[in-house]
Amino acid sequence: MEFQNLHEVLRSLYDEMLPLSADMAAVAKGIAGLGALFYVAIKVWQALSRAEPIDMYPLLRPFALGLCIMFFPTIVLGTINAVLSPVVQGTHTILENQVLDLNDLQAKKDLLEREAMLRNPETAYLVSNEEFDKKLEELGWSPGDLITMSGMYMDRFAYQTEQAIKNWFRNLLEVLFQAAALVIDTIRTFFLIVLSILGPIAFAISVWDGFQSTLTQWLTRYVSVYLWLPVADLFSSMLAKIQSLIIEKDIAMLADPTYIPDTSNTVYIIFMIIGIVGYFTIPTVTGWIIQAGGAGNFTRNVNQAAMKTGNIAGAGTGSAVGNIGGRLMGK
């Protein structure tokens, strides 16, 4: 089974387990109902004890959350997924375009490298059976020709062995690269399933006074984990673009008939290693995109800045008044 098919299996797994969130709605309704009772009672009692009019707007919050719990798969998950799906599709389209360009350039580079090897008489027999047989026919059966023939066989075997080892290592890194992407996608799917199934419980707990941040934290984590896949596609697109630029430069150099190509694929291997390591930084990068608590932190920072400004202004005013008083006394 190909890695792309495994990713499709994970998508199907998420779609199959998404309706299970409705089963948690029954439990969440009881928790939310009890929380709404205490929430409304506390707000009404506080208003009555202070002889203030009852503000009805905050009392609508438990009922809004109750509606979200009752129709959680449709209202909550359906809305969030509908908003974020275009982002996933857009980044995946970017990745597909970059990979197609990279494959075309790689095929063109391999052809030019073979042609460059064939142009050089010293390396032509290493990549072509016809050139190897032709060179053998030119040799005789003298001791010197037999030594040359043995050297040709040894050089050809060494070249093929070296290429086989390089291709094996390259394939190994490609498998590890795909495995790293699959690990990230599997963990992402697991987190999304857990957040989706237990989402009604999080909404129910947020009804209780003092646990309102539970709703914000759940929404932040769900969106953050959902964006792992777009960020991974962008990271892969970046690597594919870098490799395309390198291959384009190699193709331009291969246009020179005197250029001897380097078949070690060192740069390709380096970027594969970077990609394997970089995949595991995706959760951290995604956490920079969306964070919770913005309004509270913003208000706190503004208040701190205002207090500092007031202190500086007060100190400056006091100093100015002191200087004016001193001058008047001096006069």
mmCIF file of C-alpha atoms in Angstrom:
data_model
loop_
_atom_site.group_PDB
_atom_site.id
_atom_site.type_symbol
_atom_site.label_atom_id
_atom_site.label_comp_id
_atom_site.label_asym_id
_atom_site.label_seq_id
_atom_site.Cartn_x
_atom_site.Cartn_y
_atom_site.Cartn_z
ATOM 1 C CA MET A 1 0.000 0.000 0.000
ATOM 2 C CA GLU A 2 1.343 3.443 -0.935
ATOM 3 C CA PHE A 3 1.769 6.232 1.601
ATOM 4 C CA GLN A 4 -0.874 8.344 -0.135
ATOM 5 C CA ASN A 5 -3.389 5.563 0.379
ATOM 6 C CA LEU A 6 -2.488 5.461 4.079
ATOM 7 C CA HIS A 7 -3.232 9.164 4.359
ATOM 8 C CA GLU A 8 -6.593 8.545 2.703
ATOM 9 C CA VAL A 9 -7.276 5.795 5.270
ATOM 10 C CA LEU A 10 -6.685 8.322 8.056
ATOM 11 C CA ARG A 11 -9.132 10.745 6.416
ATOM 12 C CA SER A 12 -11.743 7.991 6.214
ATOM 13 C CA LEU A 13 -11.080 7.041 9.855
ATOM 14 C CA TYR A 14 -11.801 10.587 10.981
ATOM 15 C CA ASP A 15 -15.022 10.738 8.943
ATOM 16 C CA GLU A 16 -16.153 7.367 10.296
ATOM 17 C CA MET A 17 -15.567 8.270 13.951
ATOM 18 C CA LEU A 18 -16.912 11.817 13.727
ATOM 19 C CA PRO A 19 -20.555 10.774 14.437
ATOM 20 C CA LEU A 20 -19.432 9.314 17.785
ATOM 21 C CA SER A 21 -19.385 12.853 19.150
ATOM 22 C CA ALA A 22 -23.188 12.749 19.104
ATOM 23 C CA ASP A 23 -23.101 9.882 21.614
ATOM 24 C CA MET A 24 -21.359 12.129 24.150
ATOM 25 C CA ALA A 25 -24.046 14.782 23.757
ATOM 26 C CA ALA A 26 -26.391 12.915 26.162
ATOM 27 C CA VAL A 27 -23.844 13.068 28.968
ATOM 28 C CA ALA A 28 -22.889 16.626 28.062
ATOM 29 C CA LYS A 29 -26.545 17.757 28.184
ATOM 30 C CA GLY A 30 -26.831 16.716 31.842
ATOM 31 C CA ILE A 31 -23.592 18.471 32.810
ATOM 32 C CA ALA A 32 -24.518 21.580 30.837
ATOM 33 C CA GLY A 33 -28.061 21.661 32.216
ATOM 34 C CA LEU A 34 -26.871 21.512 35.812
ATOM 35 C CA GLY A 35 -24.201 24.116 35.083
ATOM 36 C CA ALA A 36 -26.749 26.419 33.423
ATOM 37 C CA LEU A 37 -29.028 26.155 36.469
ATOM 38 C CA PHE A 38 -26.270 27.241 38.855
ATOM 39 C CA TYR A 39 -24.959 29.861 36.411
ATOM 40 C CA VAL A 40 -28.328 31.581 35.982
ATOM 41 C CA ALA A 41 -29.117 31.319 39.679
ATOM 42 C CA ILE A 42 -25.822 32.942 40.692
ATOM 43 C CA LYS A 43 -26.175 35.796 38.188
ATOM 44 C CA VAL A 44 -29.780 36.508 39.201
ATOM 45 C CA TRP A 45 -28.943 36.325 42.922
ATOM 46 C CA GLN A 46 -26.023 38.714 42.487
ATOM 47 C CA ALA A 47 -28.229 41.230 40.669
ATOM 48 C CA LEU A 48 -30.984 40.977 43.301
ATOM 49 C CA SER A 49 -28.564 41.297 46.202
ATOM 50 C CA ARG A 50 -27.122 44.500 44.712
ATOM 51 C CA ALA A 51 -30.575 45.865 43.834
ATOM 52 C CA GLU A 52 -29.516 46.072 40.185
ATOM 53 C CA PRO A 53 -31.543 45.245 37.066
ATOM 54 C CA ILE A 54 -30.938 41.749 35.731
ATOM 55 C CA ASP A 55 -28.798 41.741 32.602
ATOM 56 C CA MET A 56 -30.319 39.142 30.292
ATOM 57 C CA TYR A 57 -27.521 39.048 27.725
ATOM 58 C CA PRO A 58 -24.992 37.036 29.823
ATOM 59 C CA LEU A 59 -27.775 34.608 30.743
ATOM 60 C CA LEU A 60 -28.114 33.590 27.072
ATOM 61 C CA ARG A 61 -24.646 32.022 27.076
ATOM 62 C CA PRO A 62 -25.665 28.663 28.630
ATOM 63 C CA PHE A 63 -28.548 28.321 26.177
ATOM 64 C CA ALA A 64 -26.273 29.032 23.197
ATOM 65 C CA LEU A 65 -23.811 26.424 24.423
ATOM 66 C CA GLY A 66 -26.683 23.998 24.936
ATOM 67 C CA LEU A 67 -27.704 24.385 21.296
ATOM 68 C CA CYS A 68 -24.106 23.752 20.236
ATOM 69 C CA ILE A 69 -24.039 20.577 22.345
ATOM 70 C CA MET A 70 -27.331 19.293 20.955
ATOM 71 C CA PHE A 71 -26.189 19.722 17.339
ATOM 72 C CA PHE A 72 -22.459 19.426 17.930
ATOM 73 C CA PRO A 73 -21.433 17.455 14.775
ATOM 74 C CA THR A 74 -23.343 19.849 12.510
ATOM 75 C CA ILE A 75 -23.065 23.273 14.120
ATOM 76 C CA VAL A 76 -19.602 23.111 15.703
ATOM 77 C CA LEU A 77 -17.518 20.529 13.832
ATOM 78 C CA GLY A 78 -19.277 21.109 10.516
ATOM 79 C CA THR A 79 -18.698 24.860 10.671
ATOM 80 C CA ILE A 80 -15.047 24.627 11.742
ATOM 81 C CA ASN A 81 -14.211 21.973 9.157
ATOM 82 C CA ALA A 82 -16.016 23.902 6.414
ATOM 83 C CA VAL A 83 -13.972 27.008 7.211
ATOM 84 C CA LEU A 84 -10.617 25.219 7.448
ATOM 85 C CA SER A 85 -11.047 22.734 4.576
ATOM 86 C CA PRO A 86 -10.242 25.326 1.849
ATOM 87 C CA VAL A 87 -6.929 25.985 3.604
ATOM 88 C CA VAL A 88 -6.068 22.279 3.510
ATOM 89 C CA GLN A 89 -7.084 21.959 -0.139
ATOM 90 C CA GLY A 90 -5.159 25.066 -1.148
ATOM 91 C CA THR A 91 -1.892 23.976 0.464
ATOM 92 C CA HIS A 92 -2.283 20.463 -0.956
ATOM 93 C CA THR A 93 -2.679 21.912 -4.456
ATOM 94 C CA ILE A 94 0.523 23.910 -3.968
ATOM 95 C CA LEU A 95 2.331 20.737 -2.897
ATOM 96 C CA GLU A 96 1.076 18.726 -5.881
ATOM 97 C CA ASN A 97 2.231 21.403 -8.331
ATOM 98 C CA GLN A 98 5.685 21.583 -6.768
ATOM 99 C CA VAL A 99 6.081 17.790 -6.725
ATOM 100 C CA LEU A 100 5.066 17.504 -10.395
ATOM 101 C CA ASP A 101 7.624 20.152 -11.364
ATOM 102 C CA LEU A 102 10.281 18.407 -9.280
ATOM 103 C CA ASN A 103 9.622 15.021 -10.904
ATOM 104 C CA ASP A 104 9.835 16.488 -14.402
ATOM 105 C CA LEU A 105 13.088 18.289 -13.617
ATOM 106 C CA GLN A 106 14.575 15.188 -11.977
ATOM 107 C CA ALA A 107 13.794 13.067 -15.051
ATOM 108 C CA LYS A 108 15.359 15.691 -17.300
ATOM 109 C CA LYS A 109 18.451 15.886 -15.103
ATOM 110 C CA ASP A 110 18.891 12.082 -15.069
ATOM 111 C CA LEU A 111 18.745 12.038 -18.876
ATOM 112 C CA LEU A 112 21.304 14.828 -19.189
ATOM 113 C CA GLU A 113 23.630 13.123 -16.697
ATOM 114 C CA ARG A 114 23.503 9.919 -18.716
ATOM 115 C CA GLU A 115 24.259 11.837 -21.894
ATOM 116 C CA ALA A 116 27.176 13.601 -20.196
ATOM 117 C CA MET A 117 28.574 10.246 -19.050
ATOM 118 C CA LEU A 118 28.218 8.857 -22.582
ATOM 119 C CA ARG A 119 30.095 11.831 -24.058
ATOM 120 C CA ASN A 120 33.150 10.997 -21.952
ATOM 121 C CA PRO A 121 34.969 7.911 -23.378
ATOM 122 C CA GLU A 122 36.373 7.116 -19.933
ATOM 123 C CA THR A 123 32.922 6.818 -18.329
ATOM 124 C CA ALA A 124 30.677 5.833 -21.244
ATOM 125 C CA TYR A 125 31.185 2.102 -20.709
ATOM 126 C CA LEU A 126 30.102 2.452 -17.077
ATOM 127 C CA VAL A 127 26.519 3.467 -17.939
ATOM 128 C CA SER A 128 25.991 1.822 -21.322
ATOM 129 C CA ASN A 129 26.164 -1.878 -22.139
ATOM 130 C CA GLU A 130 26.684 -1.090 -25.828
ATOM 131 C CA GLU A 131 29.713 1.059 -25.125
ATOM 132 C CA PHE A 132 31.072 -1.576 -22.764
ATOM 133 C CA ASP A 133 30.736 -4.333 -25.378
ATOM 134 C CA LYS A 134 32.191 -2.077 -28.051
ATOM 135 C CA LYS A 135 35.238 -1.344 -25.934
ATOM 136 C CA LEU A 136 35.727 -5.051 -25.232
ATOM 137 C CA GLU A 137 35.655 -5.806 -28.955
ATOM 138 C CA GLU A 138 38.419 -3.288 -29.553
ATOM 139 C CA LEU A 139 40.701 -5.182 -27.188
ATOM 140 C CA GLY A 140 42.696 -8.222 -28.168
ATOM 141 C CA TRP A 141 43.839 -11.219 -26.159
ATOM 142 C CA SER A 142 47.289 -10.059 -25.224
ATOM 143 C CA PRO A 143 48.308 -9.994 -21.555
ATOM 144 C CA GLY A 144 48.005 -6.180 -21.529
ATOM 145 C CA ASP A 145 44.521 -6.331 -23.052
ATOM 146 C CA LEU A 146 43.446 -8.963 -20.546
ATOM 147 C CA ILE A 147 44.629 -6.710 -17.709
ATOM 148 C CA THR A 148 42.720 -3.779 -19.219
ATOM 149 C CA MET A 149 39.647 -5.969 -19.644
ATOM 150 C CA SER A 150 39.818 -7.073 -16.000
ATOM 151 C CA GLY A 151 40.135 -3.448 -14.920
ATOM 152 C CA MET A 152 37.073 -2.528 -16.957
ATOM 153 C CA TYR A 153 35.027 -5.267 -15.296
ATOM 154 C CA MET A 154 36.208 -4.169 -11.853
ATOM 155 C CA ASP A 155 35.504 -0.484 -12.566
ATOM 156 C CA ARG A 156 32.039 -1.301 -13.901
ATOM 157 C CA PHE A 157 31.262 -3.511 -10.886
ATOM 158 C CA ALA A 158 32.520 -0.835 -8.472
ATOM 159 C CA TYR A 159 30.432 1.839 -10.227
ATOM 160 C CA GLN A 160 27.287 -0.289 -10.168
ATOM 161 C CA THR A 161 27.863 -1.203 -6.514
ATOM 162 C CA GLU A 162 28.365 2.438 -5.578
ATOM 163 C CA GLN A 163 25.222 3.482 -7.440
ATOM 164 C CA ALA A 164 23.251 0.654 -5.822
ATOM 165 C CA ILE A 165 24.355 1.745 -2.334
ATOM 166 C CA LYS A 166 23.523 5.381 -3.065
ATOM 167 C CA ASN A 167 20.112 4.463 -4.442
ATOM 168 C CA TRP A 168 19.427 2.231 -1.439
ATOM 169 C CA PHE A 169 20.345 5.007 0.984
ATOM 170 C CA ARG A 170 18.302 7.483 -1.017
ATOM 171 C CA ASN A 171 15.281 5.169 -0.981
ATOM 172 C CA LEU A 172 15.742 4.644 2.756
ATOM 173 C CA LEU A 173 15.669 8.390 3.383
ATOM 174 C CA GLU A 174 12.606 8.755 1.174
ATOM 175 C CA VAL A 175 10.836 6.054 3.184
ATOM 176 C CA LEU A 176 11.814 7.761 6.446
ATOM 177 C CA PHE A 177 10.617 11.082 5.050
ATOM 178 C CA GLN A 178 7.253 9.600 4.125
ATOM 179 C CA ALA A 179 7.114 7.807 7.493
ATOM 180 C CA ALA A 180 7.684 11.096 9.340
ATOM 181 C CA ALA A 181 4.806 12.663 7.402
ATOM 182 C CA LEU A 182 2.626 9.644 8.206
ATOM 183 C CA VAL A 183 3.494 9.877 11.917
ATOM 184 C CA ILE A 184 2.456 13.532 12.011
ATOM 185 C CA ASP A 185 -0.762 12.782 10.130
ATOM 186 C CA THR A 186 -1.590 9.825 12.406
ATOM 187 C CA ILE A 187 -1.060 11.848 15.593
ATOM 188 C CA ARG A 188 -3.086 14.691 14.073
ATOM 189 C CA THR A 189 -5.978 12.357 13.265
ATOM 190 C CA PHE A 190 -5.879 10.863 16.768
ATOM 191 C CA PHE A 191 -5.969 14.302 18.398
ATOM 192 C CA LEU A 192 -8.810 15.453 16.155
ATOM 193 C CA ILE A 193 -10.857 12.348 16.926
ATOM 194 C CA VAL A 194 -10.365 12.772 20.683
ATOM 195 C CA LEU A 195 -11.192 16.478 20.540
ATOM 196 C CA SER A 196 -14.244 15.804 18.372
ATOM 197 C CA ILE A 197 -15.667 13.004 20.521
ATOM 198 C CA LEU A 198 -15.047 14.775 23.835
ATOM 199 C CA GLY A 199 -15.919 18.214 22.454
ATOM 200 C CA PRO A 200 -19.489 18.194 23.879
ATOM 201 C CA ILE A 201 -18.038 17.523 27.345
ATOM 202 C CA ALA A 202 -15.700 20.507 26.974
ATOM 203 C CA PHE A 203 -18.632 22.705 25.936
ATOM 204 C CA ALA A 204 -20.687 21.439 28.876
ATOM 205 C CA ILE A 205 -17.921 22.157 31.386
ATOM 206 C CA SER A 206 -17.494 25.673 29.975
ATOM 207 C CA VAL A 207 -21.073 26.443 31.048
ATOM 208 C CA TRP A 208 -20.025 26.347 34.693
ATOM 209 C CA ASP A 209 -18.909 29.651 36.120
ATOM 210 C CA GLY A 210 -15.120 29.717 36.372
ATOM 211 C CA PHE A 211 -14.530 27.203 33.543
ATOM 212 C CA GLN A 212 -15.332 29.523 30.621
ATOM 213 C CA SER A 213 -11.765 29.244 29.316
ATOM 214 C CA THR A 214 -12.360 25.541 28.575
ATOM 215 C CA LEU A 215 -14.309 26.501 25.467
ATOM 216 C CA THR A 216 -11.542 28.792 24.199
ATOM 217 C CA GLN A 217 -8.839 26.236 24.880
ATOM 218 C CA TRP A 218 -10.766 23.471 23.093
ATOM 219 C CA LEU A 219 -11.357 25.653 20.041
ATOM 220 C CA THR A 220 -7.710 26.747 19.971
ATOM 221 C CA ARG A 221 -6.376 23.200 20.215
ATOM 222 C CA TYR A 222 -8.766 21.864 17.579
ATOM 223 C CA VAL A 223 -7.885 24.559 15.049
ATOM 224 C CA SER A 224 -4.179 24.264 15.840
ATOM 225 C CA VAL A 225 -4.140 20.488 15.354
ATOM 226 C CA TYR A 226 -6.279 20.773 12.224
ATOM 227 C CA LEU A 227 -3.675 23.106 10.710
ATOM 228 C CA TRP A 228 -0.876 20.558 11.113
ATOM 229 C CA LEU A 229 -1.636 19.170 7.667
ATOM 230 C CA PRO A 230 -1.538 22.518 5.800
ATOM 231 C CA VAL A 231 1.706 23.450 7.531
ATOM 232 C CA ALA A 232 3.193 20.051 6.620
ATOM 233 C CA ASP A 233 2.164 20.559 2.984
ATOM 234 C CA LEU A 234 3.760 24.010 2.944
ATOM 235 C CA PHE A 235 6.950 22.592 4.443
ATOM 236 C CA SER A 236 7.074 19.846 1.813
ATOM 237 C CA SER A 237 6.371 22.417 -0.907
ATOM 238 C CA MET A 238 9.290 24.510 0.317
ATOM 239 C CA LEU A 239 11.642 21.516 0.201
ATOM 240 C CA ALA A 240 10.400 20.569 -3.269
ATOM 241 C CA LYS A 241 10.933 24.127 -4.498
ATOM 242 C CA ILE A 242 14.476 24.225 -3.109
ATOM 243 C CA GLN A 243 15.287 20.919 -4.795
ATOM 244 C CA SER A 244 13.761 22.198 -8.046
ATOM 245 C CA LEU A 245 15.996 25.278 -7.967
ATOM 246 C CA ILE A 246 19.057 23.109 -7.335
ATOM 247 C CA ILE A 247 18.139 20.747 -10.174
ATOM 248 C CA GLU A 248 17.551 23.689 -12.521
ATOM 249 C CA LYS A 249 21.051 24.934 -11.719
ATOM 250 C CA ASP A 250 22.475 21.449 -12.373
ATOM 251 C CA ILE A 251 20.624 21.276 -15.693
ATOM 252 C CA ALA A 252 22.109 24.619 -16.718
ATOM 253 C CA MET A 253 25.607 23.323 -15.864
ATOM 254 C CA LEU A 254 25.002 20.076 -17.774
ATOM 255 C CA ALA A 255 24.473 22.139 -20.901
ATOM 256 C CA ASP A 256 28.272 22.619 -20.930
ATOM 257 C CA PRO A 257 29.799 19.680 -22.876
ATOM 258 C CA THR A 258 32.949 19.788 -20.741
ATOM 259 C CA TYR A 259 31.053 19.555 -17.420
ATOM 260 C CA ILE A 260 31.470 16.296 -15.513
ATOM 261 C CA PRO A 261 28.315 15.589 -13.450
ATOM 262 C CA ASP A 262 28.389 14.645 -9.783
ATOM 263 C CA THR A 263 26.145 11.623 -9.202
ATOM 264 C CA SER A 264 26.598 11.484 -5.434
ATOM 265 C CA ASN A 265 23.205 13.191 -4.738
ATOM 266 C CA THR A 266 24.716 14.725 -1.604
ATOM 267 C CA VAL A 267 22.501 17.818 -1.671
ATOM 268 C CA TYR A 268 19.384 15.706 -2.137
ATOM 269 C CA ILE A 269 20.314 13.528 0.831
ATOM 270 C CA ILE A 270 20.978 16.585 3.005
ATOM 271 C CA PHE A 271 17.560 18.059 2.264
ATOM 272 C CA MET A 272 15.873 14.733 2.923
ATOM 273 C CA ILE A 273 17.479 14.668 6.387
ATOM 274 C CA ILE A 274 16.385 18.272 6.961
ATOM 275 C CA GLY A 275 12.855 17.311 5.935
ATOM 276 C CA ILE A 276 12.745 14.368 8.336
ATOM 277 C CA VAL A 277 13.848 16.549 11.251
ATOM 278 C CA GLY A 278 11.695 19.491 10.170
ATOM 279 C CA TYR A 279 8.475 17.469 10.115
ATOM 280 C CA PHE A 280 8.592 17.123 13.888
ATOM 281 C CA THR A 281 8.699 20.930 14.325
ATOM 282 C CA ILE A 282 5.291 21.302 12.671
ATOM 283 C CA PRO A 283 3.286 21.197 15.975
ATOM 284 C CA THR A 284 5.447 24.016 17.340
ATOM 285 C CA VAL A 285 5.081 26.132 14.214
ATOM 286 C CA THR A 286 1.312 25.588 14.161
ATOM 287 C CA GLY A 287 1.120 26.776 17.762
ATOM 288 C CA TRP A 288 2.455 30.149 16.588
ATOM 289 C CA ILE A 289 -0.444 30.601 14.162
ATOM 290 C CA ILE A 290 -3.301 30.532 16.669
ATOM 291 C CA GLN A 291 -3.183 31.101 20.416
ATOM 292 C CA ALA A 292 -5.829 31.572 23.074
ATOM 293 C CA GLY A 293 -6.393 34.360 25.556
ATOM 294 C CA GLY A 294 -5.838 37.285 23.194
ATOM 295 C CA ALA A 295 -8.343 39.809 24.599
ATOM 296 C CA GLY A 296 -7.389 39.249 28.242
ATOM 297 C CA ASN A 297 -3.671 39.476 27.572
ATOM 298 C CA PHE A 298 -4.159 42.506 25.348
ATOM 299 C CA THR A 299 -6.172 44.313 28.017
ATOM 300 C CA ARG A 300 -3.605 43.475 30.680
ATOM 301 C CA ASN A 301 -0.761 44.767 28.523
ATOM 302 C CA VAL A 302 -2.648 47.981 27.769
ATOM 303 C CA ASN A 303 -3.326 48.551 31.456
ATOM 304 C CA GLN A 304 0.328 47.987 32.320
ATOM 305 C CA ALA A 305 1.431 50.376 29.593
ATOM 306 C CA ALA A 306 -1.075 52.990 30.777
ATOM 307 C CA MET A 307 0.150 52.672 34.385
ATOM 308 C CA LYS A 308 3.763 53.090 33.299
ATOM 309 C CA THR A 309 2.856 56.146 31.223
ATOM 310 C CA GLY A 310 0.947 57.634 34.143
ATOM 311 C CA ASN A 311 3.870 57.109 36.518
ATOM 312 C CA ILE A 312 6.290 58.704 34.082
ATOM 313 C CA ALA A 313 3.939 61.623 33.489
ATOM 314 C CA GLY A 314 3.411 62.074 37.235
ATOM 315 C CA ALA A 315 7.115 62.039 37.922
ATOM 316 C CA GLY A 316 7.741 64.543 35.119
ATOM 317 C CA THR A 317 5.004 66.884 36.382
ATOM 318 C CA GLY A 318 6.318 66.758 39.919
ATOM 319 C CA SER A 319 9.807 67.562 38.749
ATOM 320 C CA ALA A 320 8.596 70.504 36.663
ATOM 321 C CA VAL A 321 6.564 71.932 39.560
ATOM 322 C CA GLY A 322 9.561 71.624 41.855
ATOM 323 C CA ASN A 323 11.782 73.501 39.423
ATOM 324 C CA ILE A 324 9.243 76.325 39.012
ATOM 325 C CA GLY A 325 8.824 76.607 42.784
ATOM 326 C CA GLY A 326 12.568 76.735 43.273
ATOM 327 C CA ARG A 327 12.956 79.551 40.765
ATOM 328 C CA LEU A 328 10.161 81.579 42.400
ATOM 329 C CA MET A 329 11.716 81.148 45.827
ATOM 330 C CA GLY A 330 15.032 82.175 44.403
ATOM 331 C CA LYS A 331 13.553 85.386 43.079
#
